[in-house]
Coordinates of C-alpha atoms in Angstrom, one line a residue:
Chain A
X18 CA -53.3 8.3 10.5
X19 CA -53.3 9.6 7.3
X20 CA -51.5 7.9 4.4
X21 CA -49.5 11.5 4.0
X22 CA -48.4 11.3 7.6
X23 CA -47.4 7.3 7.3
X24 CA -45.1 9.0 4.0
X25 CA -43.9 11.4 6.1
X26 CA -42.3 8.7 8.7
X27 CA -41.4 6.4 5.8
X28 CA -39.2 9.3 4.2
X29 CA -37.8 10.5 7.0
X30 CA -36.5 6.6 7.9
X31 CA -35.6 6.5 5.0
X32 CA -33.2 9.5 4.9
X33 CA -31.7 8.5 8.6
X34 CA -31.5 4.5 7.7
X35 CA -30.0 5.2 4.2
X36 CA -27.9 7.9 5.1
X37 CA -26.4 6.0 7.9
X38 CA -25.6 3.2 5.6
X39 CA -24.5 5.4 2.5
X40 CA -22.0 6.9 5.5
X41 CA -21.3 3.2 6.6
X42 CA -20.3 2.0 2.9
X43 CA -18.0 5.2 3.0
X44 CA -16.3 4.5 6.1
X45 CA -15.6 0.4 5.4
X46 CA -14.2 1.7 1.6
X47 CA -12.0 3.7 3.3
X48 CA -10.9 1.0 6.2
X49 CA -10.6 -2.0 3.7
X50 CA -10.0 -0.4 0.4
X51 CA -7.5 2.3 0.9
X52 CA -6.3 4.0 -2.5
X53 CA -3.0 2.3 -3.9
X54 CA 0.3 3.9 -3.2
X55 CA 1.1 6.7 -5.7
X56 CA 4.9 6.0 -6.2
X57 CA 6.9 9.1 -7.3
X58 CA 8.7 7.8 -10.4
X59 CA 6.2 5.4 -12.7
X60 CA 7.2 4.2 -15.8
X61 CA 5.8 6.1 -19.1
X62 CA 3.1 3.6 -19.8
X63 CA 1.7 3.8 -16.5
X64 CA 1.2 7.2 -15.7
X65 CA -2.1 7.9 -15.0
X66 CA -4.4 10.0 -17.2
X67 CA -4.9 13.5 -17.1
X68 CA -8.6 13.1 -18.1
X69 CA -10.3 12.6 -14.6
X70 CA -12.8 15.4 -14.3
X71 CA -12.8 14.5 -10.3
X72 CA -9.0 15.6 -10.2
X73 CA -10.4 18.9 -11.9
X74 CA -12.5 19.4 -9.5
X75 CA -10.4 19.1 -7.0
X76 CA -8.7 22.1 -8.7
X77 CA -11.8 24.3 -8.1
X78 CA -12.9 23.5 -4.3
X79 CA -9.1 22.7 -3.3
X80 CA -6.7 24.5 -4.7
X81 CA -3.2 22.5 -4.4
X82 CA -1.5 23.1 -1.0
X83 CA 2.2 22.6 -3.1
X84 CA 1.0 25.6 -5.5
X85 CA 0.4 28.1 -2.3
X86 CA 3.2 27.1 -0.2
X87 CA 5.8 28.4 -3.4
X88 CA 3.9 30.7 -3.9
X89 CA 4.7 32.1 0.2
X90 CA 8.1 30.9 0.2
X91 CA 9.6 32.2 -2.8
X92 CA 7.4 34.1 -5.4
X93 CA 6.1 36.8 -3.2
X94 CA 9.5 37.7 -1.9
X95 CA 11.6 37.8 -5.1
X96 CA 9.1 40.6 -6.2
X97 CA 9.5 42.5 -3.2
X98 CA 13.2 43.0 -3.6
X99 CA 14.1 46.4 -4.5
X100 CA 15.4 47.4 -8.0
X101 CA 17.2 50.2 -9.5
X102 CA 19.0 52.6 -6.6
X103 CA 19.0 50.6 -3.4
X104 CA 19.0 47.2 -5.2
X105 CA 21.6 44.7 -4.8
X106 CA 22.0 44.5 -1.5
X107 CA 21.7 41.1 0.1
X108 CA 18.7 40.7 2.3
X109 CA 20.6 39.3 5.3
X110 CA 21.9 42.9 6.0
X111 CA 20.4 45.9 7.9
X112 CA 21.9 49.1 6.3
X113 CA 24.7 50.4 4.3
X114 CA 27.1 50.1 7.2
X115 CA 26.4 46.5 8.3
X116 CA 26.9 45.4 4.5
X117 CA 30.1 47.4 4.8
X118 CA 31.2 45.7 7.8
X119 CA 30.7 42.3 6.6
X120 CA 32.8 43.6 3.5
X121 CA 35.6 44.3 6.0
X122 CA 35.6 41.4 7.6
X123 CA 35.1 38.9 5.0
X124 CA 38.4 41.2 3.4
X125 CA 40.3 40.0 6.5
X126 CA 39.8 36.6 5.5
X127 CA 40.1 36.3 2.7
X128 CA 43.3 37.9 3.2
X129 CA 44.3 35.9 6.2
X130 CA 43.2 32.6 5.2
X131 CA 45.5 32.5 1.8
X132 CA 48.6 32.7 4.0
X133 CA 47.6 31.3 7.7
X134 CA 44.5 29.2 6.8
X135 CA 43.6 30.2 10.4
X136 CA 39.9 31.7 10.7
X137 CA 40.8 32.9 14.7
X138 CA 43.3 35.1 13.3
X139 CA 41.2 36.6 10.4
X140 CA 38.7 37.4 12.9
X141 CA 40.8 38.7 15.0
X142 CA 42.4 41.2 12.6
X143 CA 38.2 41.9 11.8
X144 CA 37.7 43.1 15.3
X145 CA 40.4 46.2 14.5
X146 CA 37.4 47.4 11.9
X147 CA 36.1 50.8 13.1
X148 CA 32.6 50.2 11.6
X149 CA 30.4 49.8 14.4
X150 CA 27.3 48.9 15.0
X151 CA 24.7 46.6 16.7
X152 CA 25.1 43.9 14.1
X153 CA 29.0 43.7 14.7
X154 CA 28.6 41.0 17.5
X155 CA 26.2 38.5 15.2
X156 CA 28.7 39.3 11.7
X157 CA 31.5 37.5 13.7
X158 CA 29.5 34.8 15.0
X159 CA 28.1 34.6 11.6
X160 CA 31.1 34.2 10.1
X161 CA 32.4 31.9 12.8
X162 CA 29.1 29.6 11.7
X163 CA 30.0 29.7 8.1
X164 CA 33.5 28.9 8.3
X165 CA 33.1 25.8 11.0
X166 CA 30.2 24.6 8.5
X167 CA 32.4 24.9 5.5
X168 CA 34.9 22.8 7.4
X169 CA 33.0 20.2 8.4
X170 CA 31.1 19.8 5.0
X171 CA 34.3 19.0 3.9
X172 CA 35.8 16.1 5.7
X173 CA 32.8 15.7 8.0
X174 CA 35.0 15.9 11.1
X175 CA 32.9 15.6 14.0
X176 CA 35.0 16.9 16.4
X177 CA 34.1 20.4 14.9
X178 CA 30.7 19.8 15.7
X179 CA 30.7 21.0 19.3
X180 CA 31.9 24.4 18.4
X181 CA 29.8 24.7 15.4
X182 CA 26.6 23.9 16.9
X183 CA 27.6 26.3 19.6
X184 CA 28.4 29.2 17.1
X185 CA 25.0 28.4 14.9
X186 CA 22.7 28.5 18.1
X187 CA 24.4 31.6 19.0
X188 CA 23.4 33.1 15.6
X189 CA 19.9 31.8 15.6
X190 CA 19.4 33.5 18.8
X191 CA 20.6 36.7 17.6
X192 CA 18.1 39.5 16.8
X193 CA 19.6 39.8 13.1
X194 CA 19.0 36.0 12.4
X195 CA 18.0 35.3 9.0
X196 CA 17.0 32.3 6.9
X197 CA 20.4 31.5 6.6
X198 CA 21.0 31.1 9.7
X199 CA 18.1 28.5 10.4
X200 CA 19.7 26.6 7.7
X201 CA 22.9 26.1 9.2
X202 CA 21.1 25.6 12.2
X203 CA 19.0 23.3 11.1
X204 CA 22.2 21.5 9.4
X205 CA 23.9 21.5 13.2
X206 CA 20.9 19.7 14.6
X207 CA 20.2 17.0 12.1
X208 CA 24.1 16.1 12.5
X209 CA 24.1 16.3 16.3
X210 CA 21.0 13.3 16.1
X211 CA 18.5 16.4 17.4
X212 CA 16.0 15.5 14.5
X213 CA 13.2 17.7 16.4
X214 CA 15.0 21.1 16.4
X215 CA 16.5 20.4 12.9
X216 CA 13.0 19.9 11.3
X217 CA 12.1 23.4 13.4
X218 CA 14.8 25.1 11.9
X219 CA 14.9 23.7 8.1
X220 CA 11.0 24.4 8.3
X221 CA 11.9 28.0 9.3
X222 CA 14.5 28.5 6.5
X223 CA 11.8 26.8 4.1
X224 CA 9.4 29.3 5.2
X225 CA 11.6 32.3 4.6
X226 CA 13.6 31.5 1.6
X227 CA 13.7 33.9 -1.0
X228 CA 14.6 32.3 -4.1
X229 CA 14.3 28.7 -5.3
X230 CA 18.3 28.3 -5.9
X231 CA 20.6 25.3 -4.8
X232 CA 20.5 25.8 -1.7
X233 CA 16.7 25.8 -1.2
X234 CA 17.2 22.3 -3.1
X235 CA 19.1 21.0 -0.2
X236 CA 16.7 22.6 2.5
X237 CA 14.3 20.2 0.7
X238 CA 16.6 16.9 0.6
X239 CA 17.2 17.7 4.1
X240 CA 13.6 18.1 5.0
X241 CA 13.3 14.6 2.9
X242 CA 15.9 13.0 4.9
X243 CA 14.1 14.0 8.3
X244 CA 11.1 12.7 7.4
X245 CA 12.8 9.4 6.2
X246 CA 14.5 9.8 9.6
X247 CA 11.2 9.9 11.8
X248 CA 9.6 7.0 9.7
X249 CA 7.0 9.3 7.5
X250 CA 6.9 7.6 4.6
X251 CA 4.1 8.8 3.1
X252 CA 5.5 12.7 3.3
X253 CA 8.6 11.1 2.2
X254 CA 7.0 9.8 -0.9
X255 CA 5.0 13.0 -1.7
X256 CA 8.0 15.3 -1.6
X257 CA 10.3 13.0 -4.1
X258 CA 7.4 14.1 -6.3
X259 CA 8.9 16.9 -6.8
X260 CA 12.8 16.8 -6.1
X261 CA 13.6 17.0 -9.3
X262 CA 12.0 20.6 -10.1
X263 CA 13.5 21.4 -6.6
X264 CA 17.0 20.3 -6.5
X265 CA 18.6 21.7 -9.5
X266 CA 21.5 19.2 -9.1
X267 CA 19.4 15.9 -9.1
X268 CA 21.5 14.1 -11.6
X269 CA 24.9 14.6 -10.3
X270 CA 24.5 11.8 -7.4
X271 CA 27.6 12.2 -6.1
X272 CA 27.3 15.4 -4.7
X273 CA 24.6 15.0 -2.4
X274 CA 24.8 11.0 -2.0
X275 CA 27.6 12.0 0.9
X276 CA 25.0 13.6 2.9
X277 CA 22.9 10.5 3.0
X278 CA 26.2 8.2 3.4
X279 CA 26.9 10.4 6.8
X280 CA 23.2 10.2 8.1
X281 CA 22.9 6.7 7.5
X282 CA 26.0 6.4 9.9
X283 CA 24.2 8.6 12.0
X284 CA 20.6 6.6 11.9
X285 CA 21.6 3.2 11.1
X286 CA 17.7 2.3 12.8
X287 CA 16.3 4.6 10.1
X288 CA 15.5 2.0 7.1
X289 CA 13.9 4.8 5.2
X290 CA 17.1 6.6 4.4
X291 CA 17.5 3.3 2.5
X292 CA 14.4 3.8 0.6
X293 CA 15.4 7.0 0.4
X294 CA 18.6 6.2 -1.4
X295 CA 17.0 3.8 -3.3
X296 CA 14.7 6.2 -5.1
X297 CA 17.3 8.5 -6.1
X298 CA 19.5 6.1 -7.6
X299 CA 16.4 4.7 -9.1
X300 CA 15.7 8.2 -10.6
X301 CA 19.3 8.4 -12.3
X302 CA 18.8 4.8 -13.5
X303 CA 21.5 3.6 -11.3
X304 CA 19.6 -0.1 -11.1
X305 CA 22.5 -1.8 -9.4
X306 CA 22.7 0.7 -6.4
X307 CA 18.9 1.3 -5.8
X308 CA 18.2 -2.3 -5.8
X309 CA 20.5 -2.7 -3.2
X310 CA 19.3 0.0 -0.9
X311 CA 15.9 -1.6 -1.6
X312 CA 16.4 -4.9 -0.6
X313 CA 18.1 -3.4 2.7
X314 CA 15.6 -1.2 3.7
X315 CA 13.2 -4.5 3.4
X316 CA 15.5 -6.6 4.9
X317 CA 15.9 -4.1 7.9
X318 CA 11.9 -5.5 8.6
X319 CA 11.3 -1.8 10.1
X320 CA 9.3 -0.2 6.9
X321 CA 5.8 -0.1 7.4
X322 CA 2.8 -2.0 5.5
X323 CA 2.6 0.7 2.9
X324 CA 6.7 1.2 2.1
X325 CA 7.1 -2.2 2.3
X326 CA 4.6 -2.2 -0.4
X327 CA 6.0 0.8 -2.3
X328 CA 9.8 -1.0 -2.1
X329 CA 8.5 -4.6 -3.3
X330 CA 6.9 -2.6 -6.2
X331 CA 10.2 -0.8 -6.9
X332 CA 12.1 -3.9 -6.9
X333 CA 9.6 -5.6 -9.2
X334 CA 10.3 -2.9 -11.8
X335 CA 13.5 -2.8 -11.6
X336 CA 13.9 -6.7 -12.2
X337 CA 11.5 -6.2 -14.9
X338 CA 13.6 -3.2 -16.5
X339 CA 16.5 -5.8 -15.9
Chain B
X10 CA -61.1 34.3 -5.2
X11 CA -59.3 32.9 -8.3
X12 CA -57.1 30.2 -7.0
X13 CA -54.3 30.5 -9.0
X14 CA -53.7 34.2 -7.2
X15 CA -54.2 32.5 -4.1
X16 CA -50.9 30.1 -4.7
X17 CA -48.8 33.3 -5.4
X18 CA -50.5 35.0 -2.0
X19 CA -47.1 35.1 0.4
X20 CA -48.9 36.8 3.5
X21 CA -47.8 36.5 6.9
X22 CA -49.6 33.3 7.1
X23 CA -46.7 32.0 4.7
X24 CA -44.0 33.1 7.3
X25 CA -42.5 29.7 7.8
X26 CA -42.3 29.0 3.9
X27 CA -40.9 32.3 4.0
X28 CA -38.2 31.3 6.6
X29 CA -37.5 27.8 4.7
X30 CA -37.0 29.6 1.4
X31 CA -34.5 32.1 2.9
X32 CA -33.1 29.2 4.5
X33 CA -32.6 27.0 1.5
X34 CA -31.0 30.2 -0.2
X35 CA -28.7 30.4 2.8
X36 CA -27.4 26.8 2.8
X37 CA -27.0 27.0 -1.1
X38 CA -24.9 29.9 -0.9
X39 CA -22.9 28.4 2.4
X40 CA -22.5 25.2 0.8
X41 CA -19.5 25.9 -1.2
X42 CA -18.0 27.6 1.6
X43 CA -18.4 24.7 3.7
X44 CA -16.7 22.8 1.3
X45 CA -14.4 24.8 0.3
X46 CA -13.2 25.4 3.9
X47 CA -12.9 21.4 4.2
X48 CA -9.7 19.9 5.8
X49 CA -7.4 19.4 2.9
X50 CA -6.0 15.4 2.9
X51 CA -2.5 14.9 3.4
X52 CA -0.5 15.7 6.6
X53 CA -0.1 19.2 8.2
X54 CA 3.6 18.7 8.8
X55 CA 4.5 18.8 5.1
X56 CA 1.5 21.2 3.9
X57 CA 0.3 23.3 6.6
X58 CA -2.5 25.5 5.9
X59 CA -3.1 28.8 7.6
X60 CA -6.6 30.4 8.2
X61 CA -5.7 32.9 5.8
X62 CA -5.0 30.2 3.1
X63 CA -8.7 28.6 3.7
X64 CA -9.8 32.1 3.5
X65 CA -8.0 32.3 -0.3
X66 CA -9.6 28.5 -1.1
X67 CA -12.9 29.7 0.0
X68 CA -12.6 33.5 -2.3
X69 CA -11.3 31.3 -5.1
X70 CA -14.0 28.4 -5.2
X71 CA -16.6 31.3 -5.1
X72 CA -14.9 32.9 -7.9
X73 CA -14.3 29.5 -10.1
X74 CA -18.2 29.2 -9.6
X75 CA -18.9 32.5 -10.6
X76 CA -17.0 32.7 -13.6
X77 CA -18.9 29.5 -14.7
X78 CA -22.3 30.9 -13.9
X79 CA -21.3 34.2 -16.2
X80 CA -20.0 31.9 -19.0
X81 CA -23.4 32.3 -20.6
X82 CA -22.3 29.8 -23.6
X83 CA -21.5 26.9 -21.1
X84 CA -24.7 28.1 -18.8
X85 CA -26.9 27.8 -21.9
X86 CA -25.2 24.0 -22.9
X87 CA -25.5 23.0 -19.1
X88 CA -29.3 23.6 -19.0
X89 CA -31.3 24.1 -22.1
X90 CA -32.4 20.8 -22.5
X91 CA -33.5 20.8 -18.5
X92 CA -35.5 23.7 -18.9
X93 CA -36.8 22.1 -22.2
X94 CA -38.0 19.0 -20.4
X95 CA -39.6 21.0 -17.5
X96 CA -41.6 23.2 -20.1
X97 CA -43.0 20.0 -22.0
X98 CA -44.0 18.3 -18.6
X99 CA -45.5 21.5 -17.2
X100 CA -47.4 22.1 -20.7
X101 CA -48.5 18.6 -21.2
X102 CA -50.4 18.2 -17.4
X103 CA -51.6 21.3 -16.3
X104 CA -55.1 22.3 -17.7
X105 CA -56.9 22.9 -15.2
X106 CA -54.5 24.0 -12.4
X107 CA -50.9 25.9 -12.0
X108 CA -47.8 24.3 -10.2
X109 CA -47.1 25.0 -7.4
X110 CA -44.0 27.1 -8.2
X111 CA -42.7 28.2 -4.6
X112 CA -42.8 24.4 -3.9
X113 CA -41.1 24.1 -7.1
X114 CA -38.2 26.4 -5.9
X115 CA -38.0 24.8 -3.0
X116 CA -37.1 21.6 -4.8
X117 CA -35.0 23.5 -6.9
X118 CA -32.9 24.6 -3.8
X119 CA -33.2 21.1 -2.5
X120 CA -31.8 19.6 -6.2
X121 CA -28.6 22.6 -5.8
X122 CA -27.9 21.9 -2.2
X123 CA -27.8 18.0 -3.0
X124 CA -25.4 18.5 -5.7
X125 CA -23.1 19.6 -3.4
X126 CA -23.1 16.8 -1.0
X127 CA -23.3 14.3 -3.8
X128 CA -19.9 16.2 -4.9
X129 CA -18.1 16.1 -1.4
X130 CA -19.1 12.3 -1.0
X131 CA -17.8 11.3 -4.6
X132 CA -14.7 13.5 -4.1
X133 CA -14.2 11.6 -0.6
X134 CA -14.5 8.3 -2.4
X135 CA -12.4 8.7 -5.1
X136 CA -9.8 10.2 -3.1
X137 CA -9.8 8.5 0.1
X138 CA -10.7 5.1 -1.5
X139 CA -9.6 2.9 -4.1
X140 CA -12.9 3.2 -5.6
X141 CA -11.7 6.1 -8.4
X142 CA -13.7 7.1 -11.5
X143 CA -11.6 7.0 -14.0
X144 CA -8.7 6.3 -12.6
X145 CA -8.2 3.5 -10.7
X146 CA -6.0 0.7 -10.8
X147 CA -9.0 -2.2 -12.2
X148 CA -12.2 -2.0 -14.3
X149 CA -13.8 -3.3 -11.0
X150 CA -12.6 -0.8 -8.6
X151 CA -14.2 1.9 -11.5
X152 CA -17.5 -0.2 -11.2
X153 CA -17.8 -0.1 -7.8
X154 CA -17.0 3.7 -8.0
X155 CA -19.8 4.2 -10.1
X156 CA -22.0 1.9 -8.2
X157 CA -21.5 3.6 -4.4
X158 CA -20.7 7.3 -5.7
X159 CA -23.2 8.0 -8.8
X160 CA -25.9 4.9 -8.3
X161 CA -26.1 4.6 -4.5
X162 CA -24.7 7.9 -3.6
X163 CA -26.2 10.1 -6.2
X164 CA -29.7 9.0 -6.4
X165 CA -29.6 8.6 -2.2
X166 CA -29.1 12.4 -2.3
X167 CA -31.4 13.1 -4.7
X168 CA -34.6 11.3 -3.3
X169 CA -33.7 12.6 0.1
X170 CA -34.1 16.0 -0.9
X171 CA -36.9 15.4 -2.6
X172 CA -38.4 13.7 0.4
X173 CA -37.2 16.4 2.7
X174 CA -39.2 18.8 0.8
X175 CA -42.4 16.5 0.4
X176 CA -42.3 16.6 3.9
X177 CA -41.9 20.0 4.5
X178 CA -45.2 20.8 2.5
X179 CA -46.7 18.7 4.1
X180 CA -46.0 20.3 7.3
X181 CA -46.8 24.0 5.6
X182 CA -50.3 22.0 4.5
X183 CA -49.2 22.5 0.7
X184 CA -51.7 20.2 -1.8
X185 CA -49.0 19.0 -4.3
X186 CA -50.7 16.6 -5.7
X187 CA -49.8 13.5 -7.6
X188 CA -48.2 15.1 -10.5
X189 CA -46.9 17.9 -8.2
X190 CA -44.8 15.7 -6.5
X191 CA -43.4 13.8 -9.6
X192 CA -43.0 17.4 -11.1
X193 CA -40.8 17.9 -7.8
X194 CA -38.6 15.0 -7.9
X195 CA -38.0 15.6 -11.6
X196 CA -36.8 19.7 -10.8
X197 CA -34.8 17.9 -8.1
X198 CA -33.3 15.4 -10.7
X199 CA -32.8 18.6 -13.3
X200 CA -31.1 21.0 -11.0
X201 CA -28.9 18.0 -9.9
X202 CA -27.8 17.8 -13.6
X203 CA -27.8 21.2 -14.2
X204 CA -25.2 21.6 -11.4
X205 CA -23.4 18.6 -12.4
X206 CA -22.7 20.4 -15.8
X207 CA -21.7 24.0 -14.4
X208 CA -19.3 22.4 -11.7
X209 CA -17.6 19.2 -13.4
X210 CA -18.7 19.3 -17.2
X211 CA -18.6 22.7 -18.6
X212 CA -15.4 24.3 -17.6
X213 CA -13.3 21.2 -18.7
X214 CA -15.3 19.7 -21.5
X215 CA -16.1 20.5 -25.0
X216 CA -19.4 21.3 -27.1
X217 CA -19.9 17.3 -27.7
X218 CA -19.5 16.6 -24.3
X219 CA -22.1 18.8 -23.1
X220 CA -24.4 18.1 -26.3
X221 CA -24.3 14.5 -25.1
X222 CA -24.5 15.8 -21.5
X223 CA -28.0 17.4 -22.6
X224 CA -29.2 14.7 -24.8
X225 CA -28.2 11.8 -22.6
X226 CA -27.1 12.4 -19.1
X227 CA -29.6 15.1 -18.3
X228 CA -32.7 13.4 -19.1
X229 CA -31.8 10.1 -17.4
X230 CA -31.2 12.2 -14.2
X231 CA -35.3 13.4 -14.9
X232 CA -36.4 10.5 -15.6
X233 CA -34.6 9.1 -12.2
X234 CA -36.3 12.2 -10.4
X235 CA -39.7 10.6 -12.2
X236 CA -38.8 7.4 -10.5
X237 CA -38.8 8.3 -7.2
X238 CA -42.1 10.4 -7.6
X239 CA -43.6 7.3 -9.2
X240 CA -42.6 5.2 -5.9
X241 CA -43.7 7.9 -3.5
X242 CA -46.9 8.3 -4.9
X243 CA -47.0 4.6 -4.8
X244 CA -45.7 4.6 -1.2
X245 CA -49.0 7.0 -0.7
X246 CA -51.4 4.9 -2.2
X247 CA -50.4 1.2 -0.5
X248 CA -49.4 2.9 2.5
X249 CA -46.6 1.4 2.6
X250 CA -42.5 1.9 2.5
X251 CA -41.9 -0.7 0.3
X252 CA -42.1 1.3 -3.0
X253 CA -39.9 4.0 -1.5
X254 CA -37.3 1.2 -1.4
X255 CA -38.1 -0.3 -4.6
X256 CA -38.1 3.2 -6.7
X257 CA -34.6 3.7 -5.2
X258 CA -33.2 0.2 -6.2
X259 CA -34.4 0.7 -9.7
X260 CA -33.0 4.5 -10.1
X261 CA -29.9 2.4 -8.4
X262 CA -30.1 0.0 -11.1
X263 CA -30.7 2.5 -14.3
X264 CA -28.1 5.4 -13.2
X265 CA -24.8 2.4 -12.4
X266 CA -25.8 1.0 -15.8
X267 CA -25.9 4.0 -17.8
X268 CA -22.7 4.8 -16.0
X269 CA -20.6 1.9 -16.3
X270 CA -21.5 1.4 -20.2
X271 CA -18.5 3.4 -20.7
X272 CA -16.6 0.9 -19.4
X273 CA -17.6 -1.8 -21.5
X274 CA -16.9 0.8 -24.6
X275 CA -13.1 1.0 -23.1
X276 CA -13.3 -3.0 -22.7
X277 CA -14.3 -3.5 -25.8
X278 CA -12.0 -1.4 -27.6
X279 CA -9.2 -2.8 -25.5
X280 CA -10.6 -6.8 -27.1
X281 CA -10.3 -5.2 -30.5
X282 CA -6.7 -4.0 -29.6
X283 CA -8.0 -0.2 -31.1
X284 CA -7.6 1.2 -27.6
X285 CA -4.6 3.2 -28.1
X286 CA -5.5 4.8 -31.3
X287 CA -9.1 5.2 -31.0
X288 CA -9.7 9.3 -30.9
X289 CA -11.3 10.6 -27.9
X290 CA -14.1 12.4 -30.0
X291 CA -14.9 8.9 -31.1
X292 CA -15.7 7.5 -27.9
X293 CA -19.3 9.4 -27.8
X294 CA -20.2 6.8 -30.8
X295 CA -20.3 3.3 -29.5
X296 CA -21.3 5.2 -26.0
X297 CA -24.4 7.0 -27.6
X298 CA -25.4 3.8 -29.4
X299 CA -25.3 2.1 -25.9
X300 CA -26.7 4.5 -24.1
X301 CA -29.2 5.8 -26.3
X302 CA -31.7 2.7 -26.6
X303 CA -31.6 2.3 -22.7
X304 CA -32.7 6.5 -22.6
X305 CA -35.0 6.2 -25.3
X306 CA -36.8 3.2 -23.7
X307 CA -37.0 4.9 -20.0
X308 CA -38.1 8.3 -21.9
X309 CA -40.8 6.0 -23.8
X310 CA -41.9 4.6 -20.1
X311 CA -41.9 8.4 -18.5
X312 CA -44.3 9.9 -21.5
X313 CA -46.8 7.2 -20.8
X314 CA -46.9 7.3 -17.5
X315 CA -47.1 11.0 -17.1
X316 CA -50.1 10.9 -19.4
X317 CA -51.8 8.6 -16.8
X318 CA -50.9 10.7 -13.4
X319 CA -53.7 12.7 -11.8
X320 CA -53.3 16.4 -11.6
X321 CA -54.7 16.6 -8.1
X322 CA -54.5 13.9 -5.1
X323 CA -56.0 10.9 -4.8
X324 CA -59.7 11.0 -3.1
X325 CA -60.2 9.5 -0.1
X326 CA -62.6 7.2 -1.7
X327 CA -59.3 6.0 -4.1
X328 CA -57.1 5.8 -0.9
X329 CA -59.8 3.5 1.1
X330 CA -60.0 1.0 -1.9
X331 CA -56.1 1.2 -2.3
X332 CA -56.3 0.2 1.3
X333 CA -58.9 -2.5 1.4
X334 CA -57.2 -4.0 -1.8
X335 CA -54.2 -4.5 -0.2

């Protein structure tokens, strides 16, 4: 055999053998040396340097998915709202007549509510309106859903839940259903222990919500809670990174921690809800509550390996701070 | 007929070469598309990507590369030293014959393609393992990243690309010669370095970084190519695969050494307590002082070796003598 032919065999052998070895090394590194957990709240001294060019390289080839999500969900749709004449119409109505009917119904409701505090009476009066259209039935269901939702939200009375659920499902099944109805459907499914449907409707609401307002923040918050309920710790940590940017009232924990209290009663097995609680209290530097929440999460023994590590690290940080 | 003219005659008999060149070009254009369409890490439940968004990513990556390529200053800063090294090598060696430019174009395509493979491998390494290059939790992890990603990985991709082109040349019946093979591997290294400069460094780094890349990193890649070529020629003469392994190992050692010296600088500054106050720009000085001698020593070896390389192939008698000696 000519030496050059031998070289061809050696070369092919080199490429094949070392190629497999290289891929083996990469796979072994992936299995045995996974990347450390990137916790959402890092003390100022431990923040990673922004000088890493591999991270910037990634930005060339992989645009960050979060950017796309925000662009799709909010920016474009806000731009599409009509300005000038014809502007100012809510995006949940189909026509001027539809809007007029809604205003009538709301007017009756406000008038009667102040005296009777009876939504049924308001609805009965609203049905006397002469305005008709295919949206008439939907508007009544919608108003009923909102009333029940606000009543439930005020005192968390679980006896309201069957009625509330029926109304919310009717609203969602209507051809006039919009992003607000998706939100309330997700809300009622979450509180009736149906996380799968809740996830579906919160995702729909998230994708269709037209602006980055307070309600959008609540969608995000409930999605975090759902991740905690479903045991998806990694997703929870990722979402918590943007919590302050998305949720305008993040500083006022007492406003939204009531939701967490209720959910913890409903889902006592979800240890990640305790973890989320700890993250939230640590965010506002309430070390005592955060420590208690993290320790409860750890004591439950239901956290997976990575989340146990995360909780332990957070506890260490709190203790160092103290 | 003058053999110089024969080199450029691409008739029907060179059909295979033509097809290979076209395939190389197609792969060159296709590699970024494949890379950009690769699935993004993380759960799809939180961050779903539709096909239209993937298409958007592809277009965006092509646009980013095109923007960098069309920025003339970046392009010049990325490839000036590569061009100089290539011209110097050709001018000092080829007195009697002309380099096989079509095959050198194949080597160039190989270097460009393998740079994308290396890019993907390094991205995988730094994002899915703890061996991150500059943001690892410990210096050992950082060292391992440079050892696996830059040392073992990049040298493997470059050497494989060169070897595949060498085997292709054998199949096509092209007589590269000793110098041609070395020049080919150097072209692979240079094109790799230039692509690395264009993609990774030029868009984000300043003039000093680019000058340092041109003066130190690009020559280092050329020298690594020369080591690969030396190993291949030695493997032909000895008729043994061992020189390939030793050449690869040498290249891995030098490349890892070059890349990890900045870790030493970092550690030294920390020991001196100057880590926080030392300006980033001044990092070039100790780094260049430590790396410069290594590159200088290797360049001297490369210069001396290049002078002794014959232009053509070894004669049959020479090969027989080598085989007898073994």
